[in-house]
Amino acid sequence: MNKIKATYIYLFLILISSIINYVLQSYIINDNIYIDYFQNQLGYERILKMVNEQKKWAWLNYALLPVIYLLKFSLITFWVLCGTIIAGYKITFKSIFKVVLVTEFVWLLPSFTLIIWFGLIETSYTFNDVQYFAPLSLLNLFNASQLDPWLIFPLKSLNLFEVIYLLVLALGIKKIMKKDYDSALKFTLPVYGSALVVWILFVTFLSINLGA
């Protein structure tokens, strides 16, 4: 990790994420899925117009991805940096940012899982199946269609991938802190855990207010 520049990791992550996004939009959530989902809500011509408009502006998703990633990684890095300052560690923003970059690859696993599941295993599915697909999360313990909309995000967010992310992040923190793994984990758990709680509360707050 130390020998590879953060810029290369960042660009590679964007490339892989763009490919995943293309596969999802072209093969998993295709036109037929949208038509089946909206057929009882909108007319056929209206659905086709909506699908065409989405295709027309699809490039915007790819154009904004680097900006979204940069903002996301910077916020996480800043939060961790604040934690290091409070804990009395002297670590640079740059070194933390690189750790956050590498750790982000963990979040490619759910996307790969979704593509494999609906692309090869459960090939007969609906838009809701994809929307509520959250492997190894608390959402699997409930019938998502019967839950209040604002509960979906918190339950999806509490999953095994978050645990994996935390453990990998702690491993990266260990290397730049030059501490043992237990010490790094004890530092990372409250720092990242508090960030996750704040994010879940923020999104849930928006869901409740926008859905009201």
Short mmCIF file of C-alpha atoms in Angstrom, two decimals:
data_model
loop_
_atom_site.label_atom_id
_atom_site.label_comp_id
_atom_site.label_asym_id
_atom_site.label_seq_id
_atom_site.Cartn_x
_atom_site.Cartn_y
_atom_site.Cartn_z
CA MET A 1 0.00 0.00 0.00
CA ASN A 2 2.89 2.36 0.81
CA LYS A 3 4.45 1.94 -2.65
CA ILE A 4 1.31 2.74 -4.63
CA LYS A 5 0.34 6.39 -5.02
CA ALA A 6 -3.05 7.42 -3.68
CA THR A 7 -3.90 8.94 -7.08
CA TYR A 8 -3.56 5.54 -8.79
CA ILE A 9 -5.70 3.86 -6.14
CA TYR A 10 -8.31 6.59 -6.50
CA LEU A 11 -8.45 6.28 -10.30
CA PHE A 12 -8.58 2.49 -10.18
CA LEU A 13 -11.42 2.63 -7.66
CA ILE A 14 -13.36 5.00 -9.93
CA LEU A 15 -12.76 2.70 -12.91
CA ILE A 16 -14.02 -0.41 -11.10
CA SER A 17 -17.00 1.47 -9.66
CA SER A 18 -17.90 2.81 -13.11
CA ILE A 19 -17.80 -0.69 -14.59
CA ILE A 20 -20.02 -1.99 -11.78
CA ASN A 21 -22.43 0.89 -12.30
CA TYR A 22 -22.58 0.17 -16.04
CA VAL A 23 -23.31 -3.52 -15.45
CA LEU A 24 -26.02 -2.70 -12.91
CA GLN A 25 -27.75 -0.17 -15.14
CA SER A 26 -27.41 -2.17 -18.37
CA TYR A 27 -28.01 -5.75 -17.26
CA ILE A 28 -29.47 -5.89 -13.75
CA ILE A 29 -31.82 -2.90 -13.59
CA ASN A 30 -32.69 -2.89 -17.27
CA ASP A 31 -35.64 -1.43 -19.19
CA ASN A 32 -37.86 -4.45 -18.54
CA ILE A 33 -37.38 -4.12 -14.79
CA TYR A 34 -38.48 -0.47 -14.90
CA ILE A 35 -41.46 -1.24 -17.14
CA ASP A 36 -42.66 -4.03 -14.85
CA TYR A 37 -42.26 -1.81 -11.79
CA PHE A 38 -44.11 1.24 -13.15
CA GLN A 39 -46.70 -0.47 -15.36
CA ASN A 40 -49.45 -0.15 -12.73
CA GLN A 41 -48.55 3.46 -11.96
CA LEU A 42 -47.81 5.07 -15.33
CA GLY A 43 -48.77 4.65 -18.95
CA TYR A 44 -46.45 2.69 -21.25
CA GLU A 45 -45.43 5.75 -23.27
CA ARG A 46 -44.71 7.67 -20.08
CA ILE A 47 -42.51 4.84 -18.81
CA LEU A 48 -40.56 4.69 -22.09
CA LYS A 49 -40.05 8.45 -21.99
CA MET A 50 -38.76 8.20 -18.42
CA VAL A 51 -36.37 5.35 -19.34
CA ASN A 52 -35.05 7.30 -22.33
CA GLU A 53 -34.51 10.39 -20.21
CA GLN A 54 -32.59 8.31 -17.71
CA LYS A 55 -30.36 6.94 -20.48
CA LYS A 56 -29.85 10.45 -21.82
CA TRP A 57 -28.47 11.65 -18.50
CA ALA A 58 -26.67 8.43 -17.52
CA TRP A 59 -23.31 10.02 -18.28
CA LEU A 60 -23.86 12.40 -15.37
CA ASN A 61 -23.52 9.49 -12.90
CA TYR A 62 -20.06 8.74 -14.22
CA ALA A 63 -19.06 12.40 -14.35
CA LEU A 64 -20.07 13.02 -10.73
CA LEU A 65 -18.57 9.81 -9.35
CA PRO A 66 -15.03 11.25 -8.85
CA VAL A 67 -16.49 14.28 -7.05
CA ILE A 68 -18.74 12.17 -4.84
CA TYR A 69 -15.88 9.84 -3.97
CA LEU A 70 -13.52 12.71 -3.22
CA LEU A 71 -16.08 14.31 -0.92
CA LYS A 72 -16.83 11.01 0.81
CA PHE A 73 -13.17 10.10 1.39
CA SER A 74 -12.32 13.61 2.56
CA LEU A 75 -15.13 13.62 5.12
CA ILE A 76 -14.16 10.20 6.52
CA THR A 77 -10.50 11.22 6.60
CA PHE A 78 -11.32 14.48 8.37
CA TRP A 79 -13.41 12.61 10.96
CA VAL A 80 -10.60 10.13 11.63
CA LEU A 81 -8.06 12.97 11.74
CA CYS A 82 -10.14 14.71 14.42
CA GLY A 83 -10.09 11.45 16.37
CA THR A 84 -6.29 11.23 16.15
CA ILE A 85 -5.93 14.81 17.36
CA ILE A 86 -8.20 14.16 20.34
CA ALA A 87 -6.34 10.92 21.11
CA GLY A 88 -2.98 12.67 20.86
CA TYR A 89 -1.65 10.91 17.75
CA LYS A 90 0.34 12.77 15.12
CA ILE A 91 -0.85 11.44 11.77
CA THR A 92 -1.14 13.37 8.51
CA PHE A 93 -4.33 13.87 6.51
CA LYS A 94 -2.59 12.36 3.48
CA SER A 95 -1.72 9.08 5.21
CA ILE A 96 -5.25 8.65 6.58
CA PHE A 97 -6.76 9.51 3.19
CA LYS A 98 -4.77 6.71 1.57
CA VAL A 99 -5.96 4.21 4.17
CA VAL A 100 -9.56 5.30 3.58
CA LEU A 101 -9.05 4.86 -0.18
CA VAL A 102 -7.82 1.30 0.17
CA THR A 103 -10.52 0.39 2.69
CA GLU A 104 -13.21 1.56 0.26
CA PHE A 105 -12.61 -1.55 -1.85
CA VAL A 106 -14.54 -3.46 0.81
CA TRP A 107 -17.70 -1.75 -0.46
CA LEU A 108 -17.24 -3.30 -3.88
CA LEU A 109 -18.12 -6.68 -2.35
CA PRO A 110 -21.88 -5.97 -1.89
CA SER A 111 -22.09 -4.75 -5.50
CA PHE A 112 -20.33 -7.85 -6.80
CA THR A 113 -22.65 -9.97 -4.66
CA LEU A 114 -25.71 -8.23 -6.11
CA ILE A 115 -24.51 -8.72 -9.70
CA ILE A 116 -23.73 -12.40 -9.15
CA TRP A 117 -26.99 -13.03 -7.30
CA PHE A 118 -29.37 -11.45 -9.81
CA GLY A 119 -27.21 -12.10 -12.85
CA LEU A 120 -26.52 -15.80 -12.30
CA ILE A 121 -28.60 -17.19 -9.44
CA GLU A 122 -31.95 -15.45 -8.95
CA THR A 123 -32.54 -14.35 -12.54
CA SER A 124 -36.29 -13.80 -12.10
CA TYR A 125 -36.65 -10.71 -9.94
CA THR A 126 -38.37 -7.34 -9.60
CA PHE A 127 -37.20 -3.80 -8.99
CA ASN A 128 -38.13 -4.14 -5.31
CA ASP A 129 -35.98 -7.27 -5.01
CA VAL A 130 -32.96 -5.26 -6.14
CA GLN A 131 -33.91 -2.22 -4.08
CA TYR A 132 -34.20 -4.23 -0.86
CA PHE A 133 -31.27 -6.53 -1.56
CA ALA A 134 -29.03 -6.25 1.48
CA PRO A 135 -27.04 -9.44 2.11
CA LEU A 136 -25.83 -10.06 5.64
CA SER A 137 -27.77 -7.11 7.06
CA LEU A 138 -30.48 -6.71 9.70
CA LEU A 139 -32.95 -5.96 6.94
CA ASN A 140 -32.97 -9.66 6.08
CA LEU A 141 -34.70 -10.33 9.39
CA PHE A 142 -37.78 -8.38 8.28
CA ASN A 143 -40.19 -8.17 5.38
CA ALA A 144 -38.90 -4.96 3.81
CA SER A 145 -42.12 -4.24 1.94
CA GLN A 146 -44.01 -4.03 5.23
CA LEU A 147 -41.61 -1.67 6.97
CA ASP A 148 -41.86 2.09 7.15
CA PRO A 149 -39.59 3.58 4.45
CA TRP A 150 -37.41 5.41 6.97
CA LEU A 151 -36.41 2.10 8.59
CA ILE A 152 -34.91 0.63 5.40
CA PHE A 153 -31.65 2.55 5.40
CA PRO A 154 -30.72 1.98 9.07
CA LEU A 155 -31.42 -1.76 8.80
CA LYS A 156 -29.48 -2.04 5.52
CA SER A 157 -26.56 -0.12 7.02
CA LEU A 158 -26.14 -2.51 9.94
CA ASN A 159 -24.46 -5.37 8.10
CA LEU A 160 -21.43 -7.63 8.09
CA PHE A 161 -19.70 -5.51 5.45
CA GLU A 162 -19.61 -2.60 7.91
CA VAL A 163 -17.79 -4.90 10.34
CA ILE A 164 -15.33 -5.94 7.63
CA TYR A 165 -14.81 -2.29 6.69
CA LEU A 166 -14.10 -1.42 10.33
CA LEU A 167 -11.56 -4.25 10.71
CA VAL A 168 -9.76 -3.34 7.48
CA LEU A 169 -9.76 0.35 8.39
CA ALA A 170 -8.26 -0.53 11.77
CA LEU A 171 -5.55 -2.54 10.00
CA GLY A 172 -4.62 0.51 7.92
CA ILE A 173 -4.70 2.76 11.00
CA LYS A 174 -2.40 0.27 12.74
CA LYS A 175 0.22 0.67 10.02
CA ILE A 176 0.29 4.47 10.04
CA MET A 177 0.03 4.68 13.84
CA LYS A 178 2.73 2.04 14.23
CA LYS A 179 0.72 0.48 17.06
CA ASP A 180 -0.50 -3.06 17.69
CA TYR A 181 -3.81 -4.08 16.12
CA ASP A 182 -5.75 -4.09 19.40
CA SER A 183 -4.80 -0.48 20.06
CA ALA A 184 -5.69 0.53 16.51
CA LEU A 185 -9.05 -1.26 16.76
CA LYS A 186 -9.86 0.37 20.09
CA PHE A 187 -9.21 3.74 18.44
CA THR A 188 -11.03 2.99 15.18
CA LEU A 189 -14.19 1.48 16.70
CA PRO A 190 -15.49 4.61 18.47
CA VAL A 191 -14.23 6.97 15.76
CA TYR A 192 -15.76 5.16 12.80
CA GLY A 193 -18.72 3.96 14.85
CA SER A 194 -19.66 7.53 15.78
CA ALA A 195 -19.36 8.61 12.13
CA LEU A 196 -21.65 5.75 11.07
CA VAL A 197 -24.25 6.64 13.71
CA VAL A 198 -24.23 10.30 12.65
CA TRP A 199 -24.61 9.32 8.98
CA ILE A 200 -27.49 6.90 9.68
CA LEU A 201 -29.28 9.51 11.80
CA PHE A 202 -28.79 12.16 9.11
CA VAL A 203 -30.16 10.01 6.28
CA THR A 204 -33.03 8.76 8.45
CA PHE A 205 -33.89 12.34 9.37
CA LEU A 206 -34.01 13.27 5.69
CA SER A 207 -36.12 10.20 4.89
CA ILE A 208 -38.68 11.06 7.53
CA ASN A 209 -38.93 14.74 6.58
CA LEU A 210 -38.93 14.25 2.81
CA GLY A 211 -41.46 11.44 3.12
CA ALA A 212 -43.76 13.44 5.34
#
